[in-house]
Short mmCIF file of C-alpha atoms in Angstrom, two decimals:
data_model
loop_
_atom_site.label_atom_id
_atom_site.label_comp_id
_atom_site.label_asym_id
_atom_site.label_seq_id
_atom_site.Cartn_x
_atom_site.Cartn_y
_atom_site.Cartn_z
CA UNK A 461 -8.71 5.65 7.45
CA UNK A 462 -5.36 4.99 9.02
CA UNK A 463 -2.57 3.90 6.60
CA UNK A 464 0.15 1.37 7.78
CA UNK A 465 2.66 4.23 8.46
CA UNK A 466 0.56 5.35 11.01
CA UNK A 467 0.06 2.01 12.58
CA UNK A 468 4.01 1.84 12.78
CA UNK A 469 4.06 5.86 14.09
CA UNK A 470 1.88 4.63 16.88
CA UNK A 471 4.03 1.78 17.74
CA UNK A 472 7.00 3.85 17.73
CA UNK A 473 5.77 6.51 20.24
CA UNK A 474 4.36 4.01 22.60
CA UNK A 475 0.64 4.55 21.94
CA UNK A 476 0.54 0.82 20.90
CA UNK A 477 2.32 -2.13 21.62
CA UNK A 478 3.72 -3.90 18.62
CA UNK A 479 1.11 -7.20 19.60
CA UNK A 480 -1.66 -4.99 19.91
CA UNK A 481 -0.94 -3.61 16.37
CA UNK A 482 0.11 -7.33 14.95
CA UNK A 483 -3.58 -8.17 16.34
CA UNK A 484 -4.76 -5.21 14.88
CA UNK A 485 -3.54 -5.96 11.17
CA UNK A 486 -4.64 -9.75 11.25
CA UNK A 487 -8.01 -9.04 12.41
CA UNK A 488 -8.66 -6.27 9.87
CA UNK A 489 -7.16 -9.20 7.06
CA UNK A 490 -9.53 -11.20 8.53
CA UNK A 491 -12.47 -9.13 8.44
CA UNK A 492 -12.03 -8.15 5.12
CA UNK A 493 -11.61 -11.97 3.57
CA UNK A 494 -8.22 -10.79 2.37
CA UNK A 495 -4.58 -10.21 3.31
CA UNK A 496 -3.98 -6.66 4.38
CA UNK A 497 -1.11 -6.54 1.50
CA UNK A 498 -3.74 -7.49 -1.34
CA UNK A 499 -5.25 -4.33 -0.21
CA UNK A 500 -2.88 -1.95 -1.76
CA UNK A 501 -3.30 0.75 0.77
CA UNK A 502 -1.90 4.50 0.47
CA UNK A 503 -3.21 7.18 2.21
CA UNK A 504 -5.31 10.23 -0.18
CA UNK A 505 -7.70 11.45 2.23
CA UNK A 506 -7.18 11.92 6.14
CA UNK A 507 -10.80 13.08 6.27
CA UNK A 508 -13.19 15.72 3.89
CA UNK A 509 -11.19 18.57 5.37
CA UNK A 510 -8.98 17.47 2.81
CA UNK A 511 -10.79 17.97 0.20
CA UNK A 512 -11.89 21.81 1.44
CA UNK A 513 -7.92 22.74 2.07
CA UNK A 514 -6.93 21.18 -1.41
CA UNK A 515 -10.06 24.01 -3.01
CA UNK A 516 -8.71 26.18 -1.03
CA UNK A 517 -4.83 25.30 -1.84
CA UNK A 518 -5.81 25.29 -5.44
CA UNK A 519 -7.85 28.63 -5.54
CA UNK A 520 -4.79 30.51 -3.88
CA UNK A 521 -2.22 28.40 -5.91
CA UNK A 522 -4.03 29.45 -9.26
CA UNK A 523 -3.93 33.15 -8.31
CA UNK A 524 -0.06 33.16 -7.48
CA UNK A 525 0.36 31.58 -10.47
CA UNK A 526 -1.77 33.99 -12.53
CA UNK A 527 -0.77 37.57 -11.05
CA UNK A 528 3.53 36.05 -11.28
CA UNK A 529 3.25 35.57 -15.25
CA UNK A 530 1.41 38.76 -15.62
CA UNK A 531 4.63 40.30 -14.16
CA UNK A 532 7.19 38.43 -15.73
CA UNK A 533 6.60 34.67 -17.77
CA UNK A 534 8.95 33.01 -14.50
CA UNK A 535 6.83 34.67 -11.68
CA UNK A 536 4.31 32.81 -11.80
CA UNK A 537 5.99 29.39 -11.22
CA UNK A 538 8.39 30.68 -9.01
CA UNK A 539 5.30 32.26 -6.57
CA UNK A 540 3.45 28.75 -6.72
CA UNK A 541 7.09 27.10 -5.98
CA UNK A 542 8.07 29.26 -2.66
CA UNK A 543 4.22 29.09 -1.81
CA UNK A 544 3.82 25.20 -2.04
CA UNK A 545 6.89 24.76 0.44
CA UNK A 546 5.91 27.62 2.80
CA UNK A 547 2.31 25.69 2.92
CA UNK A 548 3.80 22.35 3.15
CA UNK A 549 5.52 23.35 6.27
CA UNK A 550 1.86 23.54 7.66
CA UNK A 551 -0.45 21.26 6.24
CA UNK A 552 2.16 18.30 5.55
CA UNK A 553 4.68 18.29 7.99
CA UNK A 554 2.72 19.40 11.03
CA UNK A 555 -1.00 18.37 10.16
CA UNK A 556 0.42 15.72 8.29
CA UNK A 557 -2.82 16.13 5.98
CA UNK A 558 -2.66 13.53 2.83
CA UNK A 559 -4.34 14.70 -0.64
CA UNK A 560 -2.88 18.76 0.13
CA UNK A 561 0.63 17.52 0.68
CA UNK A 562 0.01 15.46 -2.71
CA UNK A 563 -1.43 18.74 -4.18
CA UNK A 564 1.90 20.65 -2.47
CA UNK A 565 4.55 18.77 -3.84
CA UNK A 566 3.04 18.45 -7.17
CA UNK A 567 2.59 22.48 -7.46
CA UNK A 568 5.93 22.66 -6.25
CA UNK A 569 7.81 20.44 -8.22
CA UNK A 570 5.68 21.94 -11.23
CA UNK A 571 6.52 25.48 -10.01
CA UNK A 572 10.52 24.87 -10.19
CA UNK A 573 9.83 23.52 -13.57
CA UNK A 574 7.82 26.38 -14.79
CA UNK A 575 10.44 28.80 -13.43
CA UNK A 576 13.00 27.74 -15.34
CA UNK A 577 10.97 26.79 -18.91
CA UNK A 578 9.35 30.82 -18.33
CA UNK A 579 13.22 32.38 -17.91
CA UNK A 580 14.16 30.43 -21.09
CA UNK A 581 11.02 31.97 -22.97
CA UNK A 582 11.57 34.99 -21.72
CA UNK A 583 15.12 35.04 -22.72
CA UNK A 584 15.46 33.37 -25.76
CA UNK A 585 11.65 31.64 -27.33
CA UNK A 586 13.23 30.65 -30.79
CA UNK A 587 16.68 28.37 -30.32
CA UNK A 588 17.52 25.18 -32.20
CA UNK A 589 15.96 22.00 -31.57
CA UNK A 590 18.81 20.12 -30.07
CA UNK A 591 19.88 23.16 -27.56
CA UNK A 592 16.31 23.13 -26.29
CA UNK A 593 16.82 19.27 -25.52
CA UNK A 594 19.27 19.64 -23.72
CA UNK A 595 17.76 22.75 -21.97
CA UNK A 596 15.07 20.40 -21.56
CA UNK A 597 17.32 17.82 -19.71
CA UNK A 598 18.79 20.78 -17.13
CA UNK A 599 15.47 21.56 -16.40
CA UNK A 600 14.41 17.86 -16.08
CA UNK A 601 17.56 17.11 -13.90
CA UNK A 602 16.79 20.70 -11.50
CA UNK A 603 13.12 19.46 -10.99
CA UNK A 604 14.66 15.97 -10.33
CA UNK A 605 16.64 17.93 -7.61
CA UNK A 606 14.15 20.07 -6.43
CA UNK A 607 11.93 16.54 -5.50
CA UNK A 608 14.72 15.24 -3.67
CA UNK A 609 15.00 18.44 -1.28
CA UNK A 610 11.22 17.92 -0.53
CA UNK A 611 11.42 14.24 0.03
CA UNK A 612 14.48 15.67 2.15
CA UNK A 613 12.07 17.44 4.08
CA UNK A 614 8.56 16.24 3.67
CA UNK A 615 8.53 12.73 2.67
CA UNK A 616 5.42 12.49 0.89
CA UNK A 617 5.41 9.51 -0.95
CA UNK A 618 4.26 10.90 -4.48
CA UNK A 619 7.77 12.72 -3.98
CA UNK A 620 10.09 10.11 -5.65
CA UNK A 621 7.57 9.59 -8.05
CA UNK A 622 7.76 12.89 -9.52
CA UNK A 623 11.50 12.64 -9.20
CA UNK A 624 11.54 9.63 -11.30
CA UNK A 625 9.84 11.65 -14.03
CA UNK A 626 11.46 14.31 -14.16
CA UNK A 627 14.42 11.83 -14.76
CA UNK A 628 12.55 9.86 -16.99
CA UNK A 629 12.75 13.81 -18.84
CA UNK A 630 16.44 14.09 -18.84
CA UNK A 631 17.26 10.72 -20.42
CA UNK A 632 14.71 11.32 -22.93
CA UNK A 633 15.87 15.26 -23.83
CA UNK A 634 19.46 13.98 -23.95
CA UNK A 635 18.88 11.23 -25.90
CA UNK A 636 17.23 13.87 -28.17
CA UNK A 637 19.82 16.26 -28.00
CA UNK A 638 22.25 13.57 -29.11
CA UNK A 639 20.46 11.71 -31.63
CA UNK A 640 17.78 14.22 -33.34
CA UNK A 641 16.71 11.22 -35.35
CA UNK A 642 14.99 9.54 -32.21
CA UNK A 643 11.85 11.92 -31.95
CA UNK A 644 10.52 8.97 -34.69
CA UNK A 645 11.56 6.66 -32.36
CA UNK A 646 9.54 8.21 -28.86
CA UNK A 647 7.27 5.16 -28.21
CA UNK A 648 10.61 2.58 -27.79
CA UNK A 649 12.40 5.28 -25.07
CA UNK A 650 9.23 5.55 -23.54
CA UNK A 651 8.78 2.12 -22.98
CA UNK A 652 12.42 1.76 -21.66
CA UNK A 653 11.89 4.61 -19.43
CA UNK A 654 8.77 2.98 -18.26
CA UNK A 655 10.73 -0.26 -17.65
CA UNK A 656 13.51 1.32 -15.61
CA UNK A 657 10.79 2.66 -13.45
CA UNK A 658 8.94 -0.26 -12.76
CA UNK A 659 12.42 -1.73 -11.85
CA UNK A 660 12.61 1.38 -9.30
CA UNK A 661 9.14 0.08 -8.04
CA UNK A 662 9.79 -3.13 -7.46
CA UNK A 663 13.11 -2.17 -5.22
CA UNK A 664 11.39 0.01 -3.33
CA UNK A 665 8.52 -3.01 -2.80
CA UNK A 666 10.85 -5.42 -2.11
CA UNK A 667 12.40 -3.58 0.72
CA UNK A 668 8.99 -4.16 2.60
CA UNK A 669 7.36 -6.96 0.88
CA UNK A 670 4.32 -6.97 3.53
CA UNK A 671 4.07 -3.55 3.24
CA UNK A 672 3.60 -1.86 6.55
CA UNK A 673 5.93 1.28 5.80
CA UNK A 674 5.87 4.05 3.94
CA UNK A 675 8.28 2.20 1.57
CA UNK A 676 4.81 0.55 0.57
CA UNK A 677 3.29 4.09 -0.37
CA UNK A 678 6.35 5.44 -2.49
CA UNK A 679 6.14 1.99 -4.37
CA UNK A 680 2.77 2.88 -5.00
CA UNK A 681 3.04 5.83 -6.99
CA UNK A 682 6.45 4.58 -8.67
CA UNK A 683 4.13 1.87 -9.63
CA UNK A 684 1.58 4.06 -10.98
CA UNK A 685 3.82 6.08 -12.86
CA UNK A 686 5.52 3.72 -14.56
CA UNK A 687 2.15 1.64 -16.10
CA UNK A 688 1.67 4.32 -18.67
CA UNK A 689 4.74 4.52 -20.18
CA UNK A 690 4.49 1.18 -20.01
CA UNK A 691 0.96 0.25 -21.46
CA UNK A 692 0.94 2.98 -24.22
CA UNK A 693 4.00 2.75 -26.07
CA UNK A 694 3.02 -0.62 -26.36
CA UNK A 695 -0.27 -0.42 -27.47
CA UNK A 696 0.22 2.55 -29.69
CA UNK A 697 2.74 0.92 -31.81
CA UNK A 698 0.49 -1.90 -31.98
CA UNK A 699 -1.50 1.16 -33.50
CA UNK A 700 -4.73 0.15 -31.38
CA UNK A 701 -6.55 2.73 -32.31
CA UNK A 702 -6.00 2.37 -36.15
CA UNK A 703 -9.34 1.81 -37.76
CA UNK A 704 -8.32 -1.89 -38.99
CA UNK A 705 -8.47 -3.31 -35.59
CA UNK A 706 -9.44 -7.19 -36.73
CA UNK A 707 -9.79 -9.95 -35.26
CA UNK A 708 -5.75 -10.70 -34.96
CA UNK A 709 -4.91 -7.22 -33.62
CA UNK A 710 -7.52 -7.61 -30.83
CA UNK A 711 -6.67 -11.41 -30.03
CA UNK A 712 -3.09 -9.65 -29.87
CA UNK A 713 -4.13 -7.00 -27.53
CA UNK A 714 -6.30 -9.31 -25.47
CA UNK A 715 -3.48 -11.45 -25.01
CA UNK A 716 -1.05 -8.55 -23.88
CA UNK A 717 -3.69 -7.62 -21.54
CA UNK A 718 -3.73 -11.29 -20.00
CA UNK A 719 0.29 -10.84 -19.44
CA UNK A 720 -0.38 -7.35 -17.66
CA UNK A 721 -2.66 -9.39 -15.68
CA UNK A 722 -0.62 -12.13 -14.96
CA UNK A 723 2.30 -9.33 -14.00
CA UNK A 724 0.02 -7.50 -11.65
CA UNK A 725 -1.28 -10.69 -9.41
CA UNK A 726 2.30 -11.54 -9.30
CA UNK A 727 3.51 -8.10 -7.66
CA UNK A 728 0.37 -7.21 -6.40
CA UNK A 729 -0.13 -3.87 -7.89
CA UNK A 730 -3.29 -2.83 -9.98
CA UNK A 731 -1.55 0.30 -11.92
CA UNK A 732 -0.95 -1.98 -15.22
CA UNK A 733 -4.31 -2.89 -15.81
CA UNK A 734 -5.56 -0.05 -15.07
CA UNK A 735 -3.38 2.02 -17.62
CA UNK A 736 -3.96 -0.18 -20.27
CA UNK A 737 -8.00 -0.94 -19.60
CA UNK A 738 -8.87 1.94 -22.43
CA UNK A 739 -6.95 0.05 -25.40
CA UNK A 740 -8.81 -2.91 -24.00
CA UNK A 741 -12.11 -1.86 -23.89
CA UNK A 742 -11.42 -0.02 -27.77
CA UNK A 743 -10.07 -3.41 -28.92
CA UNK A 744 -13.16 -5.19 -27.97
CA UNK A 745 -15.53 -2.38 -28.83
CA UNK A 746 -14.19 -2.32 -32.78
CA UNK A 747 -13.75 -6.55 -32.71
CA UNK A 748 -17.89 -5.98 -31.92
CA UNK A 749 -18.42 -3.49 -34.24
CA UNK A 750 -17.06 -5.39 -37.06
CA UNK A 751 -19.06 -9.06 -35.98
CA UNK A 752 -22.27 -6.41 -36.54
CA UNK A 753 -23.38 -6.17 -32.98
CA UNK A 754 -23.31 -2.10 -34.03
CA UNK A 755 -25.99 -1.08 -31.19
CA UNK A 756 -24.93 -3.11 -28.63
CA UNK A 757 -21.18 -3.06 -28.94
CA UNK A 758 -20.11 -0.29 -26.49
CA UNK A 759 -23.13 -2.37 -23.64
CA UNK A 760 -21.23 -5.99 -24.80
CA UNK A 761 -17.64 -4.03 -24.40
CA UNK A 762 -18.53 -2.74 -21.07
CA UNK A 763 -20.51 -6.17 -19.64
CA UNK A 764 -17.93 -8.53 -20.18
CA UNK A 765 -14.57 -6.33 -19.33
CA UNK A 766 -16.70 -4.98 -16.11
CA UNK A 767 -17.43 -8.73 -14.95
CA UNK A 768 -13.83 -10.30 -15.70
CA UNK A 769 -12.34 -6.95 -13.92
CA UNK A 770 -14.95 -7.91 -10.92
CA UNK A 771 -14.08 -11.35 -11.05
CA UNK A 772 -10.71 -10.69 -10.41
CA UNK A 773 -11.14 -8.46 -8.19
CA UNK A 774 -13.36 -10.86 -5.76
CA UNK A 775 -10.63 -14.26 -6.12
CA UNK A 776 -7.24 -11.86 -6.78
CA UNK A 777 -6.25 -13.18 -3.13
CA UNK A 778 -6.61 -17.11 -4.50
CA UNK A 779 -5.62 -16.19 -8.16
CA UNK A 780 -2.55 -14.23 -7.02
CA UNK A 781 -1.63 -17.17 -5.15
CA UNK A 782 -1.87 -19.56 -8.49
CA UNK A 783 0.05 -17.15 -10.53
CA UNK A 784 2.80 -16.71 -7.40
CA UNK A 785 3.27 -20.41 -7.23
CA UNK A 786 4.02 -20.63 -10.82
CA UNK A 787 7.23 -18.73 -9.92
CA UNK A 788 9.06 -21.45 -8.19
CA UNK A 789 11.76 -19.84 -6.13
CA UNK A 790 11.20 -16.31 -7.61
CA UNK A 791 8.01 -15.88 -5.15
CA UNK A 792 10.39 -15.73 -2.31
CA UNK A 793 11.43 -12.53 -3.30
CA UNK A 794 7.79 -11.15 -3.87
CA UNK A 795 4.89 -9.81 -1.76
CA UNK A 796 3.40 -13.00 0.37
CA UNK A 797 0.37 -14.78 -0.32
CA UNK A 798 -0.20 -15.02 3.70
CA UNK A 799 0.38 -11.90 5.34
CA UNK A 800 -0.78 -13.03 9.06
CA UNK A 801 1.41 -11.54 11.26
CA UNK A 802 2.71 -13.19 14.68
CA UNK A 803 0.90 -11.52 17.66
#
């Protein structure tokens, strides 16, 4: 499968004229009954050699990291860290192969992290709460850092993802480290966090709404790492999973669900319901469970969330367009309902 990057790589060394790849993208659109932007493409697997490097990558990864903390608690990350770029050089920036430059930069980021969090263990294992916070944030902000040299470098799209994270990490150890009080409070920063990241999405979307760049892939992931810590702060402090869900709580988290939904045809990203389907399907499950259907609640659950998530799958193109043109003005600024592009 060929991602729109590529498409745009090959116009840009000659191997296709920009018609024949405008021809290209409509007819595919057309073939599949839907825009090529409703597809939500990124790129995870160039082909199942993927798959055999990322065992591989992972076998060899795991042993680095292994033999390093027998030797010292930082070793270890700090093997897996120098390894994962070394590889990268390889696999993603000459083979340009997809899920082991995702594996890569995730065992590198996580190997600068683990470096640092071993030499504070090592050093010191027992120091006040609000030091380690904000040891937490310089480690949070270094990570942060470390991303940004790979994106630097690589530009895998995951990359500003896991940047965003790790920053996500400082704000919450400093706010910590400054208010001790707050750690009661984690659900509300993690929502905010969430929030600020979704914002991040949404720039990076809206500097290629039709989504023929890699832009479109680093939205993506920004998008998928924000939906959790936006979906369950929320639905935890709703306390979904208390045993008194009745019939108000799960009308309640129904509802919320129906905004997610209403959010995601709008942008055109599938992340939020996704992240929140669990406290759905537990809502309805208990709401069952209590009516008496005891034996058939988790098969009732599963039959009617399964067939409203396949119904909007099949008419998101025409539903997404109903929800968009409830926006007025505001959809000019979104992805398009038509995505045709001129040949």
């Amino acid at each position: 499968m060929y991602s729109e990057s590529d498409i745009d790589g090959a116009v840009a060394a000659g191997v296709l004229s920009p018609a024949t790849a405008a021809a290209f993208r409509n007819y595919t659109a057309t073939s599949r009954y839907a825009p090529a932007v409703d597809e939500e493409h990124f790129k995870l697997l160039t082909g199942f050699n993927d798959i055999f490097v990322a065992i591989a990558l992972s076998l060899s990864l795991a042993a680095i990291a292994q033999i390093g903390s027998m030797v010292a608690p930082w070793l270890g990350g700090a093997g897996v860290a120098v390894a994962a770029w070394l590889l990268a050089e390889f696999f993603t920036r000459r083979r340009r192969m997809a899920l082991p430059s995702i594996l890569l930069l995730l065992a590198f980021v996580g190997g600068v992290a683990a470096t640092m969090v071993g030499a504070v263990v090592s050093w010191n294992p027992d120091l006040p709460d609000r030091i380690d916070a904000v040891i937490g944030a310089g480690i949070g902000l270094a990570t942060a850092g470390a991303a940004w040299l790979h994106w630097r470098r690589f530009m895998v799209p995951i990359t500003v993802a896991a940047g965003a994270i790790a920053l996500v990490g400082v704000a919450v150890a400093l706010t910590l480290a400054a208010i001790p009080a707050a750690k009661d409070a984690i659900y509300p920063i993690a929502l905010a966090a969430g929030l600020g990241v979704f914002a991040l999405a949404m720039w990076w979307d809206m500097s290629d709404k039709e989504r023929r760049t890699r832009r479109a892939d680093v939205a993506f992931w920004l998008h998928l790492a924000a939906a959790p810590l936006i979906a369950h702060p929320i639905f935890q402090m709703l306390g979904v999973f208390d045993q008194d869900v009745g019939i108000a709580k799960a009308a309640v988290v129904l509802g919320l669900y129906l905004v997610f939904a209403f959010v995601a045809l709008t942008v055109d990203r599938r992340a939020l319901l996704v992240s929140s389907l669990v406290y759905v399907l537990y809502a309805m499950y208990a709401l069952l469970q209590s009516a008496g259907a005891v034996e058939l609640s988790a098969a009732l659950t599963a039959f009617v969330i399964g067939s409203a998530l396949l119904t909007l799958s099949v008419f998101w193109h025409q539903m997404r367009g109903i929800a968009v043109g409830m926006l007025g003005s505001l959809k000019d600024r979104l992805p398009p309902v038509q995505t045709m592009v001129p040949a």
